[in-house]
Coordinates of C-alpha atoms and ligand atoms in Angstrom, one line a residue:
X25 CA 143.9 158.0 0.3
X26 CA 142.2 154.9 1.3
X27 CA 138.4 154.6 1.5
X28 CA 136.9 151.9 3.7
X29 CA 133.3 150.5 3.5
X30 CA 131.5 148.9 6.4
X31 CA 131.1 145.1 6.9
X32 CA 127.8 143.3 7.4
X33 CA 126.7 139.7 6.5
X34 CA 130.1 138.8 5.1
X35 CA 130.1 141.7 2.6
X36 CA 131.4 145.2 2.2
X37 CA 128.8 148.0 1.9
X38 CA 128.9 151.6 1.1
X39 CA 127.0 153.8 3.7
X40 CA 123.4 154.3 2.8
X41 CA 123.8 158.1 3.0
X42 CA 127.0 158.0 0.9
X43 CA 128.7 160.0 3.6
X44 CA 132.2 159.3 5.0
X45 CA 134.3 160.7 7.9
X46 CA 137.9 161.7 7.6
X47 CA 140.5 159.7 9.4
X48 CA 143.5 162.0 10.3
X49 CA 147.0 160.8 10.9
X50 CA 148.1 162.5 14.1
X51 CA 151.8 162.3 13.1
X52 CA 151.4 164.2 9.9
X53 CA 148.1 166.0 10.3
X54 CA 146.9 164.7 7.0
X55 CA 143.7 162.9 6.1
X56 CA 144.9 159.5 5.2
X57 CA 141.6 157.5 5.1
X58 CA 137.8 157.8 5.0
X59 CA 135.4 155.7 7.0
X60 CA 131.7 155.2 6.4
X61 CA 129.3 157.4 8.4
X62 CA 126.7 154.7 9.1
X63 CA 123.1 155.6 9.7
X64 CA 120.1 153.7 11.1
X65 CA 119.6 151.7 7.9
X66 CA 123.3 150.6 7.9
X67 CA 123.2 149.7 11.6
X68 CA 120.0 147.7 11.0
X69 CA 121.7 145.8 8.1
X70 CA 124.6 144.8 10.4
X71 CA 122.4 143.9 13.4
X72 CA 120.0 141.8 11.2
X73 CA 122.9 139.9 9.8
X74 CA 124.3 139.2 13.3
X75 CA 120.8 138.1 14.5
X76 CA 120.2 135.9 11.5
X77 CA 123.6 134.3 11.9
X78 CA 122.9 133.5 15.5
X79 CA 119.3 132.3 15.1
X80 CA 119.5 130.5 11.7
X81 CA 123.1 130.3 10.7
X82 CA 125.6 127.5 11.5
X83 CA 127.2 129.6 14.2
X84 CA 124.3 129.4 16.6
X85 CA 124.2 125.6 16.3
X86 CA 127.9 125.0 16.2
X87 CA 129.4 122.6 18.8
X88 CA 131.5 124.4 21.4
X89 CA 134.8 122.7 20.3
X90 CA 134.1 123.7 16.6
X91 CA 133.8 127.3 17.8
X92 CA 137.1 126.8 19.5
X93 CA 138.6 125.7 16.2
X94 CA 137.2 128.8 14.5
X95 CA 138.8 131.0 17.2
X96 CA 142.1 129.4 16.7
X97 CA 141.9 130.3 13.0
X98 CA 141.3 133.9 13.9
X99 CA 144.4 133.8 16.1
X100 CA 146.4 132.4 13.2
X101 CA 145.1 135.0 10.8
X102 CA 145.8 137.7 13.2
X103 CA 149.5 136.7 13.4
X104 CA 149.7 136.4 9.6
X105 CA 148.4 140.0 9.3
X106 CA 150.0 141.6 12.3
X107 CA 152.4 143.8 10.2
X108 CA 149.8 145.5 8.1
X109 CA 147.3 145.9 11.0
X110 CA 150.0 147.5 13.1
X111 CA 150.9 149.9 10.3
X112 CA 147.2 150.9 9.9
X113 CA 146.7 151.5 13.6
X114 CA 149.9 153.7 13.7
X115 CA 148.4 155.8 10.8
X116 CA 145.1 156.0 12.6
X117 CA 146.0 156.9 16.2
X118 CA 149.8 157.3 16.3
X119 CA 150.4 154.3 18.5
X120 CA 154.0 153.1 18.1
X121 CA 154.3 150.3 15.6
X122 CA 156.9 148.6 17.7
X123 CA 154.3 148.3 20.5
X124 CA 151.3 147.1 18.4
X125 CA 152.7 144.6 15.9
X126 CA 154.6 142.3 18.4
X127 CA 151.6 142.4 20.7
X128 CA 149.2 141.3 17.9
X129 CA 151.6 138.4 17.1
X130 CA 151.9 137.3 20.7
X131 CA 149.6 138.1 23.6
X132 CA 146.7 139.5 21.5
X133 CA 146.7 136.4 19.3
X134 CA 146.8 134.4 22.6
X135 CA 143.4 135.9 23.4
X136 CA 141.9 133.9 20.6
X137 CA 143.8 130.8 21.6
X138 CA 142.9 131.2 25.3
X139 CA 139.2 131.6 24.5
X140 CA 139.4 128.8 21.9
X141 CA 140.4 126.5 24.7
X142 CA 137.7 127.8 27.0
X143 CA 134.9 127.5 24.4
X144 CA 133.9 124.0 25.6
X145 CA 134.8 124.3 29.3
X146 CA 132.2 126.6 30.8
X147 CA 130.2 124.2 32.9
X148 CA 126.8 124.6 34.6
X149 CA 126.1 122.7 37.8
X150 CA 123.6 120.4 39.4
X151 CA 121.9 122.1 42.4
X152 CA 120.6 120.2 45.4
X153 CA 117.2 122.1 45.4
X154 CA 114.6 121.6 48.2
X155 CA 112.2 119.8 45.8
X156 CA 111.9 116.0 46.1
X157 CA 112.4 114.1 42.8
X158 CA 113.5 117.2 40.9
X159 CA 116.7 117.3 39.0
X160 CA 117.8 121.0 38.7
X161 CA 120.8 122.0 36.6
X162 CA 122.2 125.2 35.1
X163 CA 123.5 126.0 31.6
X164 CA 125.5 129.0 30.4
X165 CA 124.1 130.2 27.2
X166 CA 125.0 133.1 24.8
X167 CA 122.9 136.2 24.5
X168 CA 122.6 136.4 20.7
X169 CA 123.7 139.4 18.7
X170 CA 125.9 141.6 21.0
X171 CA 127.3 145.1 20.4
X172 CA 131.0 145.9 21.1
X173 CA 131.7 149.6 21.2
X174 CA 135.4 150.6 21.4
X175 CA 137.6 153.6 22.2
X176 CA 140.3 155.2 20.0
X177 CA 143.4 154.6 22.1
X178 CA 143.8 150.9 21.5
X179 CA 141.1 149.9 18.9
X180 CA 142.6 146.5 18.0
X181 CA 143.4 145.4 21.5
X182 CA 139.9 146.4 22.8
X183 CA 138.2 144.8 19.8
X184 CA 140.2 141.6 20.1
X185 CA 139.5 141.2 23.8
X186 CA 135.7 141.6 23.2
X187 CA 135.5 139.6 20.0
X188 CA 137.4 136.6 21.4
X189 CA 135.3 136.3 24.5
X190 CA 131.9 137.1 22.9
X191 CA 132.4 134.5 20.0
X192 CA 133.8 131.8 22.3
X193 CA 130.6 132.2 24.4
X194 CA 128.6 131.6 21.2
X195 CA 127.3 135.1 20.4
X196 CA 127.5 137.0 17.1
X197 CA 129.0 140.5 17.1
X198 CA 128.5 144.0 15.7
X199 CA 131.5 146.2 16.5
X200 CA 131.5 150.0 16.5
X201 CA 135.0 151.5 16.8
X202 CA 135.6 155.1 17.6
X203 CA 135.1 157.7 14.9
X204 CA 138.7 158.8 15.6
X205 CA 140.3 155.5 14.8
X206 CA 138.1 153.0 12.9
X207 CA 140.4 151.9 10.1
X208 CA 142.3 149.2 12.0
X209 CA 139.1 147.5 13.0
X210 CA 137.9 147.5 9.4
X211 CA 141.2 146.1 8.3
X212 CA 141.0 143.5 11.0
X213 CA 137.7 142.4 9.4
X214 CA 139.4 142.3 6.0
X215 CA 142.0 140.0 7.4
X216 CA 139.4 137.8 9.2
X217 CA 137.7 137.1 5.9
X218 CA 140.5 134.6 5.4
X219 CA 139.2 132.7 8.5
X220 CA 135.9 131.7 6.7
X221 CA 133.6 132.6 9.5
X222 CA 129.9 132.3 8.4
X223 CA 128.4 135.5 7.2
X224 CA 127.0 137.7 9.9
X225 CA 129.1 136.3 12.7
X226 CA 131.3 139.4 12.8
X227 CA 130.1 142.8 11.5
X228 CA 131.5 146.3 11.8
X229 CA 129.7 149.6 11.5
X230 CA 131.5 153.0 11.8
X231 CA 130.4 156.6 12.5
X232 CA 129.7 159.0 15.3
X233 CA 129.1 157.8 18.8
X234 CA 125.9 159.7 19.5
X235 CA 124.4 158.6 16.1
X236 CA 125.8 155.2 14.9
X237 CA 126.7 154.0 18.4
X238 CA 123.4 155.1 19.9
X239 CA 121.5 153.4 17.0
X240 CA 123.3 150.2 17.7
X241 CA 122.7 150.2 21.4
X242 CA 119.0 151.0 20.8
X243 CA 118.4 148.3 18.2
X244 CA 115.9 145.8 19.5
X245 CA 117.8 142.8 18.3
X246 CA 121.0 143.7 20.2
X247 CA 120.9 141.7 23.4
X248 CA 123.9 143.0 25.3
X249 CA 126.4 145.9 25.0
X250 CA 130.0 145.8 25.9
X251 CA 131.3 149.4 26.0
X252 CA 134.8 150.8 26.4
X253 CA 135.2 154.5 26.6
X254 CA 134.7 157.6 28.8
X255 CA 132.1 158.3 31.5
X256 CA 130.0 160.5 29.2
X257 CA 129.6 158.0 26.4
X258 CA 129.3 155.2 28.9
X259 CA 126.5 156.9 30.8
X260 CA 124.6 157.7 27.6
X261 CA 125.0 154.1 26.5
X262 CA 123.8 152.7 29.8
X263 CA 120.7 155.0 29.7
X264 CA 119.8 153.9 26.2
X265 CA 120.4 150.2 27.1
X266 CA 118.3 150.6 30.3
X267 CA 115.3 151.7 28.3
X268 CA 115.4 148.3 26.5
X269 CA 116.5 146.4 29.7
X270 CA 119.8 145.3 28.1
X271 CA 122.7 144.2 30.2
X272 CA 125.9 146.3 29.7
X273 CA 129.6 145.7 30.4
X274 CA 131.3 149.1 31.1
X275 CA 135.0 149.6 30.8
X276 CA 135.6 153.2 31.5
X277 CA 138.4 155.6 32.5
X278 CA 140.5 156.1 35.6
X279 CA 142.7 158.3 37.7
X280 CA 144.8 155.5 39.0
X281 CA 147.1 156.1 42.0
X282 CA 150.6 154.9 42.4
X283 CA 151.5 154.6 46.1
X284 CA 155.2 154.9 46.7
X285 CA 156.2 154.2 50.3
X286 CA 159.5 155.3 51.8
X287 CA 160.6 151.6 52.1
X288 CA 160.3 151.1 48.3
X289 CA 163.3 150.6 46.0
X290 CA 162.9 154.2 44.7
X291 CA 164.8 153.6 41.4
X292 CA 162.5 150.6 40.7
X293 CA 159.5 152.7 41.6
X294 CA 160.6 155.7 39.4
X295 CA 161.1 153.4 36.4
X296 CA 157.7 151.7 37.1
X297 CA 155.8 154.9 37.7
X298 CA 157.2 156.5 34.5
X299 CA 156.5 153.3 32.5
X300 CA 152.9 153.3 33.9
X301 CA 152.0 156.5 32.2
X302 CA 154.4 158.0 29.7
X303 CA 155.2 155.5 26.9
X304 CA 151.6 155.7 25.4
X305 CA 151.6 159.4 26.2
X306 CA 149.1 158.7 29.0
X307 CA 146.5 157.4 26.6
X308 CA 145.8 154.2 28.4
X309 CA 142.8 153.7 30.7
X310 CA 145.0 152.3 33.5
X311 CA 147.6 155.0 33.3
X312 CA 149.0 155.6 36.8
X313 CA 148.4 159.3 36.7
X314 CA 148.4 160.1 40.4
X315 CA 151.7 159.6 42.3
X316 CA 151.1 159.5 46.0
X317 CA 154.5 159.5 47.6
X318 CA 155.6 159.4 51.2
X319 CA 156.7 162.9 52.3
X320 CA 160.2 161.8 53.5
X321 CA 161.2 160.5 50.0
X322 CA 159.1 163.0 47.9
X323 CA 162.0 165.1 46.6
X324 CA 164.2 162.1 45.9
X325 CA 161.4 160.3 44.1
X326 CA 160.6 163.4 41.9
X327 CA 164.3 163.9 41.1
X328 CA 164.6 160.2 40.1
X329 CA 161.5 160.4 37.9
X330 CA 162.7 163.5 36.1
X331 CA 166.0 161.8 35.5
X332 CA 164.2 158.8 34.0
X333 CA 161.9 160.8 31.7
X334 CA 164.5 163.3 30.6
X335 CA 166.0 160.7 28.3
X336 CA 162.6 160.0 26.6
X337 CA 162.6 160.6 22.9
X338 CA 159.4 161.9 21.3
X339 CA 159.0 161.2 17.7
X340 CA 157.5 159.4 14.7
X341 CA 155.6 156.3 15.9
X342 CA 157.1 154.3 13.1
X343 CA 160.7 155.0 14.3
X344 CA 162.0 152.2 16.5
X345 CA 164.0 154.7 18.4
X346 CA 160.9 156.6 19.5
X347 CA 159.8 156.3 23.2
X348 CA 156.7 158.5 23.1
X349 CA 154.4 159.0 20.1
X350 CA 151.8 161.6 19.4
X351 CA 148.4 162.4 20.9
X352 CA 145.8 160.5 18.9
X353 CA 143.6 163.4 17.7
X354 CA 143.5 167.2 17.7
X355 CA 140.5 167.9 20.0
X356 CA 142.1 165.6 22.6
X357 CA 145.5 167.3 22.2
X358 CA 143.8 170.7 22.8
X359 CA 142.0 169.2 25.8
X360 CA 145.3 168.0 27.4
X361 CA 146.9 171.4 26.9
X362 CA 143.9 173.1 28.6
X363 CA 144.2 170.7 31.5
X364 CA 147.9 171.7 31.9
X365 CA 147.0 175.4 32.0
X366 CA 144.2 174.7 34.5
X367 CA 146.6 172.8 36.8
X368 CA 149.0 175.8 36.7
X369 CA 146.1 178.2 37.4
X370 CA 145.0 176.1 40.3
X371 CA 148.4 176.4 41.9
X372 CA 150.2 173.1 41.0
X373 CA 153.9 173.5 40.4
X374 CA 155.1 172.5 36.9
X375 CA 158.2 170.4 37.8
X376 CA 158.8 169.0 34.3
X377 CA 157.5 169.4 30.7
X378 CA 154.1 170.9 30.0
X379 CA 154.7 172.0 26.4
X380 CA 153.5 171.0 23.0
X381 CA 156.6 170.0 20.9
X382 CA 157.5 169.4 17.3
X383 CA 160.0 166.5 17.0
X384 CA 162.3 166.7 14.0
X385 CA 161.0 163.6 12.3
X386 CA 157.3 164.5 12.8
X387 CA 157.1 168.3 12.9
X388 CA 153.4 168.4 12.1
X389 CA 152.4 165.9 14.7
X390 CA 150.5 166.3 17.9
X391 CA 153.1 165.9 20.6
X392 CA 153.1 166.9 24.3
X393 CA 156.1 166.5 26.6
X394 CA 155.9 164.1 29.5
X395 CA 154.7 166.4 32.3
X396 CA 155.0 166.3 36.1
X397 CA 153.1 168.6 38.5
X398 CA 154.1 168.7 42.2
X399 CA 152.2 170.6 44.9
X400 CA 149.0 169.0 43.8
X401 CA 146.2 168.8 46.3
X402 CA 143.2 166.4 46.4
X403 CA 140.7 169.1 45.6
X404 CA 142.4 170.1 42.3
X405 CA 140.9 169.0 39.0
X406 CA 144.3 167.5 38.2
X407 CA 143.9 165.1 41.2
X408 CA 140.3 164.1 40.4
X409 CA 139.7 164.1 36.6
X410 CA 141.2 161.9 34.0
X411 CA 143.5 163.8 31.6
X412 CA 144.2 160.7 29.4
X413 CA 147.5 162.4 28.5
X414 CA 151.2 162.4 29.6
X415 CA 150.5 164.4 32.8
X416 CA 151.5 163.1 36.3
X417 CA 150.1 164.7 39.5
X418 CA 152.4 164.3 42.5
X419 CA 150.8 164.4 46.0
X420 CA 152.7 163.7 49.2
X421 CA 151.4 161.7 52.2
X422 CA 152.7 161.3 55.7
X423 CA 151.1 158.0 56.8
X424 CA 149.9 154.7 55.3
X425 CA 146.3 155.5 56.4
X426 CA 146.4 158.9 54.7
X427 CA 147.8 157.3 51.5
X428 CA 145.0 154.7 51.4
X429 CA 142.4 157.4 52.1
X430 CA 143.7 159.7 49.3
X431 CA 144.0 156.7 46.9
X432 CA 140.4 155.9 47.4
X433 CA 139.2 159.5 47.4
X434 CA 138.3 159.3 43.7
X435 CA 135.2 158.7 41.6
X436 CA 137.3 156.2 39.7
X437 CA 138.6 152.8 40.7
X438 CA 140.2 151.2 37.7
X439 CA 143.8 150.3 38.9
X440 CA 146.4 151.2 41.5
X441 CA 150.1 150.6 42.1
X442 CA 151.8 149.9 45.4
X443 CA 155.6 150.3 45.7
X444 CA 157.2 148.8 48.9
X445 CA 159.8 146.2 49.8
X446 CA 157.7 145.0 52.6
X447 CA 155.4 142.5 50.8
X448 CA 153.1 141.9 53.8
X449 CA 152.4 145.6 54.1
X450 CA 151.9 145.9 50.3
X451 CA 149.3 143.1 50.4
X452 CA 147.5 144.8 53.3
X453 CA 147.4 148.0 51.4
X454 CA 146.3 146.3 48.2
X455 CA 143.4 144.7 50.1
X456 CA 142.1 148.1 51.0
X457 CA 142.4 149.9 47.7
X458 CA 139.1 150.3 45.8
X459 CA 140.3 149.3 42.4
X460 CA 139.6 146.5 40.0
X461 CA 143.4 145.8 39.5
X462 CA 146.2 146.4 42.0
X463 CA 149.9 146.1 41.0
X464 CA 152.5 145.5 43.6
X465 CA 156.0 146.5 42.5
X466 CA 155.0 146.5 38.9
X467 CA 152.5 148.2 36.7
X468 CA 150.7 147.8 33.3
X469 CA 150.7 144.0 33.2
X470 CA 147.6 142.6 31.5
X471 CA 147.2 139.1 30.0
X472 CA 144.1 137.3 28.7
X473 CA 144.0 134.9 31.7
X474 CA 143.3 137.5 34.4
X475 CA 140.1 139.6 34.6
X476 CA 140.3 143.4 34.2
X477 CA 137.6 146.0 35.0
X478 CA 136.7 148.8 37.3
X479 CA 135.2 149.7 40.6
X480 CA 133.0 152.8 41.0
X481 CA 132.8 155.0 37.9
X482 CA 135.5 153.1 36.1
X483 CA 132.8 150.6 35.2
X484 CA 131.4 147.2 35.9
X485 CA 131.6 143.7 34.4
X486 CA 134.9 142.2 33.6
X487 CA 137.0 141.5 30.5
X488 CA 139.5 138.6 30.1
X489 CA 139.8 135.5 32.1
X490 CA 136.9 133.1 32.7
X491 CA 134.8 136.0 34.1
X492 CA 135.3 137.8 30.8
X493 CA 133.6 135.0 28.9
X494 CA 130.9 134.5 31.5
X495 CA 130.0 138.2 31.1
X496 CA 128.9 137.3 27.6
X497 CA 126.7 134.5 28.8
X498 CA 123.4 134.1 30.7
X499 CA 122.4 131.3 33.0
X500 CA 119.4 129.1 32.5
X501 CA 118.1 127.0 35.3
X502 CA 116.4 123.7 34.2
X503 CA 113.9 121.8 36.4
X504 CA 113.2 118.2 35.5
X505 CA 110.7 116.1 37.5
X506 CA 112.1 112.5 37.8
X507 CA 108.9 111.2 39.5
X508 CA 106.0 110.0 37.3
X509 CA 103.4 112.1 39.2
X510 CA 102.2 115.5 38.4
X511 CA 99.3 116.1 40.9
X512 CA 96.1 117.8 39.7
X513 CA 96.3 121.3 41.3
X514 CA 92.5 121.5 41.7
X515 CA 91.7 117.9 42.9
Ligands
NAD610 P1 134.2 157.9 24.2 O1 133.3 157.5 25.4 O2 134.1 159.2 23.7 O3 133.9 156.9 23.0 C1 134.0 155.5 23.1 C2 133.1 154.8 22.1 O4 131.8 155.1 22.4 C3 133.3 155.4 20.7 O5 133.2 154.3 19.7 C4 132.2 156.3 20.5 O6 131.9 156.6 19.2 C5 131.1 155.7 21.3 N1 130.1 156.5 21.8 C6 130.2 157.8 22.3 N2 129.0 158.2 22.7 C7 128.1 157.2 22.5 C8 126.7 157.1 22.7 N3 126.0 158.1 23.2 N4 126.1 155.9 22.4 C9 126.8 154.9 21.9 N5 128.2 155.0 21.7 C10 128.8 156.1 21.9 O7 135.7 157.5 24.7 P2 137.0 157.7 23.9 O8 137.3 159.2 23.9 O9 136.9 157.0 22.6 O10 138.0 156.9 24.8 C11 138.7 157.4 25.9 C12 138.1 156.9 27.1 O11 138.1 155.5 27.1 C13 139.0 157.2 28.4 O12 138.2 157.7 29.4 C14 139.7 155.9 28.7 O13 140.1 155.8 30.0 C15 138.6 155.0 28.3 N6 139.1 153.6 28.1 C16 138.8 152.6 29.0 C17 139.4 151.3 28.8 C18 139.0 150.2 29.8 O14 139.2 149.1 29.5 N7 138.6 150.5 31.0 C19 140.2 151.1 27.8 C20 140.5 152.1 26.9 C21 139.9 153.4 27.0

């Protein structure tokens, strides 16, 4: 079994309390690693290191293009270590190795290269103010030490998105991954030691959200918090941050609708809707977990979907033949099964799946079949609350207006899908959907260049793209008097 320590000021530390938390492999049910349970002293060590590195270390004074070079090194190191990092994340949360490792080598490494290029391109402006003789200009500046709190479903992806943008902007970072899957982020830091960043630029503390996470958010020297997780943890974080007047970026959950119109290519839509939820077992924030389908093609669409998912193979996440891996941890697994029972009790019709299963090559793992419920109504819990599992709720509509109304009748607003062969109509519908991302005839695309984030209780602030970097910066307005005169105010 592997025991990790936490990382602060360029060094590995044992937790002050000597306490560790177990990390359980969801495929085998075995404890495979231990992570530090960091307390207030440990958090202080990491935050002080980040603060010192920003205020007094070379990072805070570095030229923007030098920061860009440092980020390119991080990208190179990520590619060199992608295999081992992918294996660790698979142990930690059951994500399929074939999904993580190639992603780390390509589009996640590209996050560092993208922001490396952007590090010296965020420009302020000269503003024509109503003040004769005054030159007024703006500058984008970093905040200082920032906290990045991440969820268990994609710890490396979420950490990389945040680190790349935060560092490019000139901040220093303390990361706090989820207690359910911290090992890959600690391993990422082991790899990044090869990139020779100055001590304190990147730090990682681990432990429970309400303790380690809350201590981090509450620390006076943390100037901004970027949070990815659920509504409960997000709200608690926002309240703690508000007491110290700290800005927060919130990336929360969703109940994203997929709108399938009768004029869609139904086979394409069935493939896309299935791909939009089932391959990660529904454990993605943007899972399209509500299928709103035009009544006239409802039965045909459900039939096609069932045909698509009936060939899905559940199994060991290391096995290249596996389509769907396990649920990342036991309490979440139990939660999904309870949601399935609740949907049945509420009167939804189980059209496919609904069971916990034990695949031959991972008989002790936490697996749930891809599940489809029909006869779902808007007032059911299944239509309104995030399951974050492989459970699709199907709801029919009879008009475009009704489809849009039902899609927007949600506390969430993270993503939405529109399936129609009439592009002009699809664009009109997309314009009216209250969601941070809308996909037309595709789903699940995300690259570093384009901003992602939520409407309503799916969060605020953006990650990725130029907006993702500006979210980690504050604007200073500078007023310079070009005239030689400063009149005496009391003359
Ligand atoms: P969670 O809110 O339980 O935990 C997220 C992180 O917050 C963890 O590191 C946790 O330790 C920490 N935390 C919890 N309570 C805290 C507190 N009081 N103070 C400070 N930190 C605290 O979420 P989760 O179960 O890890 O992740 C699942 C959720 O994340 C789902 O709702 C999913 O949709 C969402 N998610 C959103 C995105 C996105 O980009 N929008 C991406 C991935 C996951």
